[in-house]
Coordinates of C-alpha atoms in Angstrom, one line a residue:
X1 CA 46.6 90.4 -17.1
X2 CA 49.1 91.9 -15.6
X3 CA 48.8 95.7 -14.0
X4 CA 52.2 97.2 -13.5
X5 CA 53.5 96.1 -16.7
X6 CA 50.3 97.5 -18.5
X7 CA 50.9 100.8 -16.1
X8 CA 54.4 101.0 -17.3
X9 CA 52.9 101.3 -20.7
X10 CA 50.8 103.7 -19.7
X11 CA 53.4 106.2 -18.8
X12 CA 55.8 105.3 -21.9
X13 CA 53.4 105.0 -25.2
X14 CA 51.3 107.1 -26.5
X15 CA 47.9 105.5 -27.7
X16 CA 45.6 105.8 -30.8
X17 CA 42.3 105.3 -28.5
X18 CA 42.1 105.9 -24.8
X19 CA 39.2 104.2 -23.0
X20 CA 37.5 105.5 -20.0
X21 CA 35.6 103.0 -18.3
X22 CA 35.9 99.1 -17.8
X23 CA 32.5 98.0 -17.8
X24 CA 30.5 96.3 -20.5
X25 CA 30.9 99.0 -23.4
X26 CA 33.9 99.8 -22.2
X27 CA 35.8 96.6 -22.4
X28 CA 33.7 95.9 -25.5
X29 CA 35.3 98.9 -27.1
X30 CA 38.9 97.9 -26.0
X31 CA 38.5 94.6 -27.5
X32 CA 36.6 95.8 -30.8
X33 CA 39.6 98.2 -31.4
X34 CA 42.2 95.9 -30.5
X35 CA 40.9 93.3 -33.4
X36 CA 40.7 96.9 -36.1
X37 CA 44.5 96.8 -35.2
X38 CA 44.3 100.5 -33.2
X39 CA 46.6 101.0 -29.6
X40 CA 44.3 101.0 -26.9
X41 CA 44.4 101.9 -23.1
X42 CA 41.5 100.8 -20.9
X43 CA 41.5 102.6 -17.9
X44 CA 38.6 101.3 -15.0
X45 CA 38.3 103.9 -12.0
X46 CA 37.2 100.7 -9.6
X47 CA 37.4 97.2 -10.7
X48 CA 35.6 96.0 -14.3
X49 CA 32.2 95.4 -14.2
X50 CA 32.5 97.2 -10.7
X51 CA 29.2 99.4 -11.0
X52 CA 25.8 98.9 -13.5
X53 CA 27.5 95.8 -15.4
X54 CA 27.7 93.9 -12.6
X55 CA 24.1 94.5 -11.3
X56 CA 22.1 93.4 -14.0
X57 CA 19.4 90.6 -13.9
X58 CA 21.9 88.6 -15.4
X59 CA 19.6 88.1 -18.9
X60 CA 20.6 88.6 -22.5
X61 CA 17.1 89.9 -24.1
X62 CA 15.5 92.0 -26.3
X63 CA 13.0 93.3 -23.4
X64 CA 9.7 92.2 -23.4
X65 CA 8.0 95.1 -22.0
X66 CA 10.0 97.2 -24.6
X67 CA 7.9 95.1 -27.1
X68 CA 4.3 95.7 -25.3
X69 CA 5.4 99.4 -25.0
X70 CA 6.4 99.9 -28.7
X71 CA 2.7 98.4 -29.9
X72 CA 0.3 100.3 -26.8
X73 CA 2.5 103.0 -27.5
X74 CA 3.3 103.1 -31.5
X75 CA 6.8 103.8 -30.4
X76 CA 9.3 102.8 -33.3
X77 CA 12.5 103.4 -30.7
X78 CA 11.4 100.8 -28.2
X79 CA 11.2 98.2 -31.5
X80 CA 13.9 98.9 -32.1
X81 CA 15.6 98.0 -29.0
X82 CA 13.6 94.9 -29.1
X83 CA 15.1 94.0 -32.7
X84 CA 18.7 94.6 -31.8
X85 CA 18.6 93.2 -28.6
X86 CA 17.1 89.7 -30.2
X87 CA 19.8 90.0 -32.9
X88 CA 22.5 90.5 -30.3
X89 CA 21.5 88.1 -28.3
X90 CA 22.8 84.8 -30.4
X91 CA 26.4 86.8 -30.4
X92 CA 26.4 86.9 -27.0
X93 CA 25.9 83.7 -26.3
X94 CA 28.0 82.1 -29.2
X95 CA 30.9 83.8 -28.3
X96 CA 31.6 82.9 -24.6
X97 CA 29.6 79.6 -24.0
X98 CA 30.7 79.0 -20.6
X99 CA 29.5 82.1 -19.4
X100 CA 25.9 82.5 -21.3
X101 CA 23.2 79.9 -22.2
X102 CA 19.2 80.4 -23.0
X103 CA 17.2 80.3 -20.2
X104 CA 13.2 78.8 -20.5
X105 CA 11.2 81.5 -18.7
X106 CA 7.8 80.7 -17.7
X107 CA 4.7 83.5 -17.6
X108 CA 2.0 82.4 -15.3
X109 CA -1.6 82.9 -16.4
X110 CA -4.9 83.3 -14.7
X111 CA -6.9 83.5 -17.6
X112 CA -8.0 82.2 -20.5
X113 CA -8.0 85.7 -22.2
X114 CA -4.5 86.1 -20.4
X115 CA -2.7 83.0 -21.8
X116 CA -3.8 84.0 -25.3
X117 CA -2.5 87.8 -25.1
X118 CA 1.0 86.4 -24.0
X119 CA 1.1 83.6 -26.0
X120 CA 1.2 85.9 -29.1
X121 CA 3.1 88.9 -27.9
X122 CA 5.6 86.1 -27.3
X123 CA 5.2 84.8 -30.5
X124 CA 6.0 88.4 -31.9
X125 CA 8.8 88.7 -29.5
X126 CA 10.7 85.4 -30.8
X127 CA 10.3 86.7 -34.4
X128 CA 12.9 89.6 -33.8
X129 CA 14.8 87.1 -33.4
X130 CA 17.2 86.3 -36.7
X131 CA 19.9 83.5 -36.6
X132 CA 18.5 82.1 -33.6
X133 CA 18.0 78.4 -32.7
X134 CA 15.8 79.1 -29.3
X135 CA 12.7 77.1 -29.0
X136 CA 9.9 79.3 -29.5
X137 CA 7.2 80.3 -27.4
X138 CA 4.2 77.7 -26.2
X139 CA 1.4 77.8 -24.0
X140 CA 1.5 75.3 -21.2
X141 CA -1.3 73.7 -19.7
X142 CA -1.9 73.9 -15.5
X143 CA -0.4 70.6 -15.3
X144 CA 2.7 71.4 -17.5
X145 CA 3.3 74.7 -15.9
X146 CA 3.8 72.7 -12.1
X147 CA 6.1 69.7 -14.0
X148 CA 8.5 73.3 -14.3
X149 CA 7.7 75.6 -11.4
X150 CA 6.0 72.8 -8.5
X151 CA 5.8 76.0 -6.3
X152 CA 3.3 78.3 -7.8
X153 CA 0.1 79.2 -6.8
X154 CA -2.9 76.6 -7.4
X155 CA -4.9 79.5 -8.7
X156 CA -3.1 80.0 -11.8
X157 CA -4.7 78.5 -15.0
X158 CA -1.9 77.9 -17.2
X159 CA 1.5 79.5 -18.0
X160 CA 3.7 80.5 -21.4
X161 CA 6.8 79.4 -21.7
X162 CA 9.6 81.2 -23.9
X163 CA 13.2 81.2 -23.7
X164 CA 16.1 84.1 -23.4
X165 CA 19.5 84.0 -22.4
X166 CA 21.4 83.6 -18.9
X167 CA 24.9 85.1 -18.4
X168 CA 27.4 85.7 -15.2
X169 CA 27.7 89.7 -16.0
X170 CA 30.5 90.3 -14.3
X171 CA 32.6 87.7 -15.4
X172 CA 31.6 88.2 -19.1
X173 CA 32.7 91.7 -18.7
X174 CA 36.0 90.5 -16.9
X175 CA 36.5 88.0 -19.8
X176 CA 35.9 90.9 -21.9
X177 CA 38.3 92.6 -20.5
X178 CA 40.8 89.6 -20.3
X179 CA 40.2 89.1 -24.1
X180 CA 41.1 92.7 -24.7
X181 CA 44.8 92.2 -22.7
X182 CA 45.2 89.4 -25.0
X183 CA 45.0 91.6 -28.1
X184 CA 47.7 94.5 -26.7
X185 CA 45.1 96.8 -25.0
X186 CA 47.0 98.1 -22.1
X187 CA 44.7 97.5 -19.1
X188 CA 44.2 99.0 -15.9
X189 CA 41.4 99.0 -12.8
X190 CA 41.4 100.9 -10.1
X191 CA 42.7 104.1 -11.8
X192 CA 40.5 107.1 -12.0
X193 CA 41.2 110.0 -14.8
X194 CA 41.5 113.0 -12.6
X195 CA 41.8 115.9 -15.3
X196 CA 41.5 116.3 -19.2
X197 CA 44.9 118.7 -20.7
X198 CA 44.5 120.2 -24.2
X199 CA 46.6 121.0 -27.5
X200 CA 46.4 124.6 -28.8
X201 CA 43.1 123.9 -30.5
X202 CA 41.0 122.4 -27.3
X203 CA 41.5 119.4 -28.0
X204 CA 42.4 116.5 -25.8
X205 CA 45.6 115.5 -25.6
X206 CA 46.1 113.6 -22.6
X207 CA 44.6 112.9 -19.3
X208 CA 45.9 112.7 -15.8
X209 CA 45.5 109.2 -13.9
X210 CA 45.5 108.6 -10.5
X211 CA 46.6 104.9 -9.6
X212 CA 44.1 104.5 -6.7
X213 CA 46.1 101.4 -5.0
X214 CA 49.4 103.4 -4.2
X215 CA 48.0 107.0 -4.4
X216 CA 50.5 108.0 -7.3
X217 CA 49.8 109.8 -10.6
X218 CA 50.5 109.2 -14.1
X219 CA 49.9 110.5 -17.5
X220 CA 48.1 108.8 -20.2
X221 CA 48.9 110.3 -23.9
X222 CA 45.8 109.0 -26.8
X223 CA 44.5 110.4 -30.0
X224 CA 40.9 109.9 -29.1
X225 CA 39.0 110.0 -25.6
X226 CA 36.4 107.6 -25.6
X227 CA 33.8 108.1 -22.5
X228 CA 32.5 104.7 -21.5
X229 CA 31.4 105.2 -18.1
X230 CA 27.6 104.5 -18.5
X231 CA 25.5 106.2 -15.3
X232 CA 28.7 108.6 -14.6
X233 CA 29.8 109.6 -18.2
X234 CA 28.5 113.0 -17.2
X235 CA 30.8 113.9 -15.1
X236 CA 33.8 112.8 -17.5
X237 CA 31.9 115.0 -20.2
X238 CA 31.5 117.8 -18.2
X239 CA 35.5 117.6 -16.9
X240 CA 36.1 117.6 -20.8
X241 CA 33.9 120.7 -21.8
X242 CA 32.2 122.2 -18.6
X243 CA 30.0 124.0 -21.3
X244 CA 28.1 120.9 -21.8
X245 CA 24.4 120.3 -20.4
X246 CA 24.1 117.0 -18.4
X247 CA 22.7 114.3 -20.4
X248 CA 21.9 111.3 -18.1
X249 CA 19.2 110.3 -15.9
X250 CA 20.5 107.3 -13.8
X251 CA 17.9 105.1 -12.1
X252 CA 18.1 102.7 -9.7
X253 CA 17.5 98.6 -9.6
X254 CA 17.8 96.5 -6.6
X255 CA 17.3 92.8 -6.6
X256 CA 17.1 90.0 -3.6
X257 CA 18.5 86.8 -3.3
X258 CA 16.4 83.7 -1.9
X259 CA 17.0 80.2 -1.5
X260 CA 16.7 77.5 -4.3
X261 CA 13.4 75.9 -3.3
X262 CA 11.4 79.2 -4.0
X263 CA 10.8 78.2 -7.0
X264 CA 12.3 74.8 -7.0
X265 CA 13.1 74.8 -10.6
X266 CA 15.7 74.9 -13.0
X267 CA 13.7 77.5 -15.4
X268 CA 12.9 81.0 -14.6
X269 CA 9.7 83.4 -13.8
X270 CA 8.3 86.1 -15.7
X271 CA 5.7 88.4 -13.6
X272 CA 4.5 90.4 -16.4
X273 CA 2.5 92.9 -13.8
X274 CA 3.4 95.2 -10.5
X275 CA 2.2 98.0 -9.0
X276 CA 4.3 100.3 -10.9
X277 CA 4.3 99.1 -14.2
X278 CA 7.3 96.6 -14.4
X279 CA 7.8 93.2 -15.5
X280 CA 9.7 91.4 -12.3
X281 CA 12.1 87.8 -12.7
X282 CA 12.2 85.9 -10.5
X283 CA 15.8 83.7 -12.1
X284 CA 17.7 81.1 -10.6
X285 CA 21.4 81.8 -10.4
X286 CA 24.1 80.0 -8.8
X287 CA 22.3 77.7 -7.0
X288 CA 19.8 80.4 -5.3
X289 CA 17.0 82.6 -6.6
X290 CA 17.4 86.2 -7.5
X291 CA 14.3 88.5 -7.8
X292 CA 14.4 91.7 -9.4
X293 CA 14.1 94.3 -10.4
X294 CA 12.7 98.2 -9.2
X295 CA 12.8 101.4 -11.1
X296 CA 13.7 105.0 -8.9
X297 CA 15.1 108.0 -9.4
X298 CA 18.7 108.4 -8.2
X299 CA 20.7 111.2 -7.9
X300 CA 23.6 110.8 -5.1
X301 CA 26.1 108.9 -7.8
X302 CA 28.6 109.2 -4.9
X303 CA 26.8 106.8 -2.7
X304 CA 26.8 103.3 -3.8
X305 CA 23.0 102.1 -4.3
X306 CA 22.0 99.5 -1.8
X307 CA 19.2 97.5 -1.3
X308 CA 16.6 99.1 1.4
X309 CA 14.2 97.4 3.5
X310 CA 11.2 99.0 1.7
X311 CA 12.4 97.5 -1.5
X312 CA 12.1 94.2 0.0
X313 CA 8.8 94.4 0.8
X314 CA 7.8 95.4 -3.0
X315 CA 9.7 92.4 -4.0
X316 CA 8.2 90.1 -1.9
X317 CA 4.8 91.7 -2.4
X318 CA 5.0 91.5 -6.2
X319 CA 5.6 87.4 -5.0
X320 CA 2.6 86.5 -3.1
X321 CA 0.0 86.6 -6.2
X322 CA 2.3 83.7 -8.5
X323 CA 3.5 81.6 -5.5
X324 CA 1.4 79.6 -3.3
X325 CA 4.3 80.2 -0.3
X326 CA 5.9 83.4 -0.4
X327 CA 9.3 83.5 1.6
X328 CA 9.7 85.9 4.7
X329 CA 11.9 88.1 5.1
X330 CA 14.6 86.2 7.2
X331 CA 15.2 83.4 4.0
X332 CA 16.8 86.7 2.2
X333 CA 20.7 85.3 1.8
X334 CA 21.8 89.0 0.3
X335 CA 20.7 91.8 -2.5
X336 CA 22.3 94.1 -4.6
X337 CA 21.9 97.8 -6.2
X338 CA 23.0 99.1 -9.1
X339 CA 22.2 101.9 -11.8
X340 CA 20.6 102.3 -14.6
X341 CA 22.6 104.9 -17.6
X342 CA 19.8 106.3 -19.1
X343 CA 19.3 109.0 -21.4
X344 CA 17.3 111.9 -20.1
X345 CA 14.3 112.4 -22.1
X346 CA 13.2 116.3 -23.4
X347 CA 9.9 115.3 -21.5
X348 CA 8.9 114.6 -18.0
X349 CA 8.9 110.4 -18.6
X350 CA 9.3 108.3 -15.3
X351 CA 12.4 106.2 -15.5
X352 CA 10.8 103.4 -16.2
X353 CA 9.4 104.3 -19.3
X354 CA 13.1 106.0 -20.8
X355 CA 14.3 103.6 -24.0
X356 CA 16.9 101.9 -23.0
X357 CA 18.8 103.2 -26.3
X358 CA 22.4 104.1 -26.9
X359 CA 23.7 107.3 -28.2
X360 CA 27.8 107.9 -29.3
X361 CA 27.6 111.7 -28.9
X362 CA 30.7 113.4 -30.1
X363 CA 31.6 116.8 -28.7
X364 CA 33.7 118.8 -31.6
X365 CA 35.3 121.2 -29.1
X366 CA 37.3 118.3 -26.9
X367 CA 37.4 115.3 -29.2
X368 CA 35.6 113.4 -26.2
X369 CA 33.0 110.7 -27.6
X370 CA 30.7 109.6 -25.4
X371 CA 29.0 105.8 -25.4
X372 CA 25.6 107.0 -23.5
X373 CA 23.0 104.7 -22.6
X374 CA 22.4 101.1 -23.5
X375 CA 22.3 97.6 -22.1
X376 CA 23.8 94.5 -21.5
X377 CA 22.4 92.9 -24.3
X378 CA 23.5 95.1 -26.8
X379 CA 27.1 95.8 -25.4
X380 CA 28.5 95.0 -28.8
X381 CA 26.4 96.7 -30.9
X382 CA 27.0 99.8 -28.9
X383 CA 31.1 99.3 -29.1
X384 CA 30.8 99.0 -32.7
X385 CA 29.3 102.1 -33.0
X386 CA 31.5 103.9 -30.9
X387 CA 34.5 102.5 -32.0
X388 CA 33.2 102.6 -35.9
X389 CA 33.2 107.0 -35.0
X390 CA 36.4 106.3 -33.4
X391 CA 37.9 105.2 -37.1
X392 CA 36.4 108.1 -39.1
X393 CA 38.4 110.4 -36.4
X394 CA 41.6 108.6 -37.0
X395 CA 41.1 108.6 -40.6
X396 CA 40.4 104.8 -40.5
X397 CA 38.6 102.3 -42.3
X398 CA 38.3 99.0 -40.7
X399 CA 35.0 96.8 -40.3
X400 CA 34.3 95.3 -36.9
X401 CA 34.8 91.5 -36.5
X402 CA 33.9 91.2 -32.5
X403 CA 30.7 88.8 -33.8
X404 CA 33.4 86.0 -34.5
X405 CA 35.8 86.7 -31.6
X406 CA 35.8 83.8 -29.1
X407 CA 36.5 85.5 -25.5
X408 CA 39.0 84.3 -23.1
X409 CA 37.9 80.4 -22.3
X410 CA 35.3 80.3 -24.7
X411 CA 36.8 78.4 -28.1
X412 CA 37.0 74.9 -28.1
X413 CA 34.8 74.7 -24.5
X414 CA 32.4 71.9 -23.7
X415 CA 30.5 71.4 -20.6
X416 CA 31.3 68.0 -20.5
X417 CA 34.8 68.2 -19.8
X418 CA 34.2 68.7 -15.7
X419 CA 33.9 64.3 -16.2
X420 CA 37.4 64.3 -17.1
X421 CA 38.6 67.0 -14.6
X422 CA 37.1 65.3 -11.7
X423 CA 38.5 61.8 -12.6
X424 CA 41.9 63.6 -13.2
X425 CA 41.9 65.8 -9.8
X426 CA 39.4 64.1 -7.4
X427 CA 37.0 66.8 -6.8
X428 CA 33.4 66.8 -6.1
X429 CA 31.2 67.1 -8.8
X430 CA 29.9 70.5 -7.6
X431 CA 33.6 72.1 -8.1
X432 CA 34.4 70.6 -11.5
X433 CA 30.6 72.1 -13.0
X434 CA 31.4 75.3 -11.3
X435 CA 35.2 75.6 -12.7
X436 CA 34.2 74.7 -16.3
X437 CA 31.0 77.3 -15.9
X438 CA 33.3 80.4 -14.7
X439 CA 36.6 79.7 -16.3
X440 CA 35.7 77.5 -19.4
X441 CA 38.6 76.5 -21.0
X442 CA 40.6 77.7 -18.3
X443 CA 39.8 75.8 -15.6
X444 CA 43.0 73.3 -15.7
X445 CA 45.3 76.9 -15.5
X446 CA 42.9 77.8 -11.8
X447 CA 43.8 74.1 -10.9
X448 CA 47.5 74.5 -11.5
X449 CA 47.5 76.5 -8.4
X450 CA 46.8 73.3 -6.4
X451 CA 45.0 74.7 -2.8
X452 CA 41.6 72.5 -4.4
X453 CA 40.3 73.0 -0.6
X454 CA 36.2 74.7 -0.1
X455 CA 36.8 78.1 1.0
X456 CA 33.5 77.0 2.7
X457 CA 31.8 74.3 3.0
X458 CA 28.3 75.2 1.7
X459 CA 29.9 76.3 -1.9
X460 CA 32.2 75.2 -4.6
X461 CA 34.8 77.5 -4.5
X462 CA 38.3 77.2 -4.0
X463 CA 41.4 78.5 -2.8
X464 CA 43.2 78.0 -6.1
X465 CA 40.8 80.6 -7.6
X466 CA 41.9 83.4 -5.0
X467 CA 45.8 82.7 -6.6
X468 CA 44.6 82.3 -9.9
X469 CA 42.2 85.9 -10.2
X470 CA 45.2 87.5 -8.5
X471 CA 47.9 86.6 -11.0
X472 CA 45.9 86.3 -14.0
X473 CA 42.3 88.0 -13.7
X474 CA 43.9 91.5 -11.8
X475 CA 41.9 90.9 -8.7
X476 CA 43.6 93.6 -6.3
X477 CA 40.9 94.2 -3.6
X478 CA 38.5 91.7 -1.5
X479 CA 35.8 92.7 -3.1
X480 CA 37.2 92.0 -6.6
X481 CA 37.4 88.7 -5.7
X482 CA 34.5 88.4 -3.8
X483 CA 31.7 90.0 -5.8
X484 CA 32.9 90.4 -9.1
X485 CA 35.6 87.0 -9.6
X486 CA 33.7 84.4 -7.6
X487 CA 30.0 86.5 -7.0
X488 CA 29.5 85.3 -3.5
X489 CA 28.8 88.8 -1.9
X490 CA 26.0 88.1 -4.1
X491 CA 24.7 85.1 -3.4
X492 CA 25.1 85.3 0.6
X493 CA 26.5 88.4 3.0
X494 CA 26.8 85.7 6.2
X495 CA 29.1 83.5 4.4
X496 CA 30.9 86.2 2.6
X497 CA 31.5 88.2 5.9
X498 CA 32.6 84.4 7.1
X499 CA 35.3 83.7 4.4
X500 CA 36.9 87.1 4.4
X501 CA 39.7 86.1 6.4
X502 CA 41.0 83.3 4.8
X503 CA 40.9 84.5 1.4
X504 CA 42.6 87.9 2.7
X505 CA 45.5 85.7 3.8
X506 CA 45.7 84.0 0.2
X507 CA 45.5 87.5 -1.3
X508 CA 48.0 88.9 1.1
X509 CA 50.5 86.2 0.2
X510 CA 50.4 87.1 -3.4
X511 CA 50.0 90.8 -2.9
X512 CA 52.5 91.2 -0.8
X513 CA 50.3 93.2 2.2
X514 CA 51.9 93.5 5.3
X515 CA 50.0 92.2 8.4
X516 CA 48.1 95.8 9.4
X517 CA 47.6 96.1 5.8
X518 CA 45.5 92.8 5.6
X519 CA 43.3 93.3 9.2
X520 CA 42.3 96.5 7.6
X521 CA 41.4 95.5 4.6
X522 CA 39.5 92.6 6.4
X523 CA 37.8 95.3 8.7
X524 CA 37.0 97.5 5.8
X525 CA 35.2 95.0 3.9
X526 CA 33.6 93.5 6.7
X527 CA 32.1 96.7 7.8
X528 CA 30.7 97.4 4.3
X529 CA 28.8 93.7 4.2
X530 CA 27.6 94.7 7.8
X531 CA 26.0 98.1 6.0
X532 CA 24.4 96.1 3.5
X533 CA 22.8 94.0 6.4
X534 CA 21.4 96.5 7.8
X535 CA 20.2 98.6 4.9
X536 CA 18.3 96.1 4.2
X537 CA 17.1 95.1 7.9
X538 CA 18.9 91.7 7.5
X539 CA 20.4 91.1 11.2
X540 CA 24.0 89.7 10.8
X541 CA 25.0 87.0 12.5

């Protein structure tokens, strides 16, 4: 991936499809366009997956509240969801192997009466599913429940288990994204479309960019405008035809991390009940445990969503009923925000309740489509869609085949192989697993870089990976590499805040920063991990 070649393309060739947006639907449309043989630009205002795609509860599912909703409710739309997401799912996981797997989630009972009302709601949920090898649901005894999760509450009377899928978001999107610069698609982060100019009939024609690393702008000439930029696609629809009424109604999700023995377990918890009305996981994930999520209101989409201290307490409230120790507040290693792109509903619905549907909305007077809504899960299904309208505009007619596309380090990958890689290089065990999970087939191109040193001591990564995201993943920033390559703002602020200066030297190297450039990067991205610290009353050390 390489940026100012794909920039120079950007101001010499004119494209048949011009994506706005680098996220999940976003990169999914690049790549589903690239493989109908169209031109494509991809242009990501921040860094890919840099907003709601990388802030997800990292699970590939149909939704199993949607389910209980569409049957108290008789509502056809949240089936739907359910149906697609369940068909999806199998796609999702086939297709980049290294970065998905199922995941056994475990529902704990207190009841009789309880065990039986999952145990078939389940049942129904696993049915949706078509082309699917998951184990199907089963109702687990008290004593088979504590053989998976020792650390739940003794009052519990039995559990349900049933199984989903698991996936690093942010590097599925990347490898999305990757997959797509494979195929031609001329990619760019850290760009942001600035301004929309029109033929003689109102149509777009072009679009001015604004390269937000060296403050320069650029043109960008395309056929079609396709809007892929989930909880802010209203402003890029209302910069395209100010006439429009705003469509979205973003909410906000925060999630916490805690340590591993929380739950102690390989599996994953399902807390079908809150105070509000939500279903909460509780999911381990690199090593740790992330809880989530919430469901607000948010309006200030110029503020980046952070996790607050009165979030925590939910979370760790919504705990104390399944566990029979319940964490305090100083085990919390970091958290996260993000937002939700939902659809605005003609009625007065909390947030919580909105589908979670997608819309391609096509506005006849610009040309601008618009992917609206959607989730993780069904990322593909929503780029076919969008790119399927794209076709009819351009007088096109070519299926989709992104269901049998392989993304970048996913053909030919087997777990297995980290044996072989730590014979061959002499690495702990810890770093092998961790470069075959992240970088599949891949992982001997990151070790080519040599530099197999920690970049600290209480993780697996390694320096080779700050060199390798650089010259081959478009990694431009600190945080690129940080929360989005590697995911260890994620998994722990202290250590992150730690490791800053080392890895800016790497990056620096290949970047080619001068000295003042790379103390105030350091400071700038120090600063923001202090913020989150204290946003969320965690005292930094």
């Amino acid at each position: 991936m390489n940026r100012n070649k794909n920039i120079e393309r950007i101001k010499n060739e004119e494209f048949d499809i011009c994506i706005i947006g680098g996220g999940a639907s976003g990169a999914g449309c690049a790549l589903d366009a690239a493989l109908r043989g169209l031109k494509v630009a991809l242009i990501e205002k921040n860094d890919f997956a840099a907003e709601t795609s990388s802030k997800s509860t990292k699970l590939i599912h149909g939704g199993v509240r949607y389910l209980e909703q569409a049957f108290k409710n008789l509502d056809l739309g949240q089936l739907r969801q359910v149906r697609h997401g369940l068909e999806e799912r199998h796609i999702v996981i086939k297709n980049a192997p290294h970065l998905a797997h199922p995941l056994a989630l475990i529902t704990p009972v207190f009841s009789w009466v309880e065990g039986m009302y999952f145990t078939i709601g389940l049942t129904i949920y696993g049915f949706f599913a078509k082309n699917d090898t998951m184990p199907k649901a089963q109702w687990l005894n008290k004593k088979e429940t504590f053989e998976h999760i020792p650390t739940l509450t003794q009052k519990l009377h039995s559990s349900v288990m049933y199984y989903d899928g698991q996936l690093d978001d942010a590097r599925y999107c990347l490898a999305l994204a990757h997959s797509a610069d494979k195929q031609g698609v001329a990619v760019v982060n850290h760009a942001e479309i600035t301004s929309f100019e029109k033929d003689t009939s109102g149509k777009i024609a072009s679009a001015g960019v604004k390269d937000l690393l060296d403050n320069t702008t650029l043109n960008i000439k395309a056929k079609v405008f396709i809007n892929c930029t989930g909880p802010f696609a209203d402003r890029i629809r209302l910069l395209a035809n100010p006439a429009l009424e705003k469509r979205l109604r973003p909410s906000k999700g925060v999630h916490i991390m805690l340590p591993a023995d929380v739950l102690k377990s390989k599996d994953a918890m399902l807390i079908p009940k809150t105070k509000d009305g939500r279903v909460v996981f509780v999911i381990p994930f690199e090593g740790d445990v992330m809880v989530g999520t919430t469901d607000d209101e948010y309006s200030d989409l110029k503020k980046e969503p952070v996790l607050e201290s009165q979030e925590i307490d939910f979370l760790l409230d919504t705990l104390r009923p399944y566990l029979a120790k319940v964490p305090d507040r100083s085990a919390i290693k970091s958290g996260f925000g993000g937002l939700r792109p939902l659809i605005a509903s003609s009625g007065s619905k909390a947030t919580k309740k909105l589908v979670r549907d997608h819309e391609v909305e096509y506005d006849e007077s610009s040309n601008l489509l618009s992917l609206l809504g959607g989730k993780w899960t069904t990322y593909r299904l929503m780029a076919k869609d969008a790119i399927d309208d794209a076709c009819k505009l351009l007088e096109i007619d070519t299926p989709c085949s992104t269901q049998h596309h392989y993304l970048v380090g996913g053909e030919g990958y087997g777990f297995e192989d980290w044996q072989a890689i730590e014979q061959e290089y002499k690495l702990d065990a810890d770093i092998c697993q961790h470069l075959l999970h992240k970088y599949g087939t891949q992982a001997r191109e990151v070790l080519k870089h040599g530099l197999t040193k920690r970049l600290h001591p209480d993780y697996p990564f390694i320096e080779a990976e700050v060199l390798y995201t650089v010259k081959q993943e478009m990694a431009c920033t600190l945080r690129d590499f940080f929360a989005r390559r590697i995911r260890l703002e994620l998994l722990d602020w202290q250590v992150t805040y730690d490791t800053v200066p080392k890895v800016a030297k790497l990056m620096g190297e290949q970047l080619q920063w001068t000295e003042q450039q790379e103390q105030n990067n350091i400071a700038a991205y120090q600063a923001l991990l202090t913020n989150f610290m204290q946003s969320a009353g965690v005292r930094p050390q």
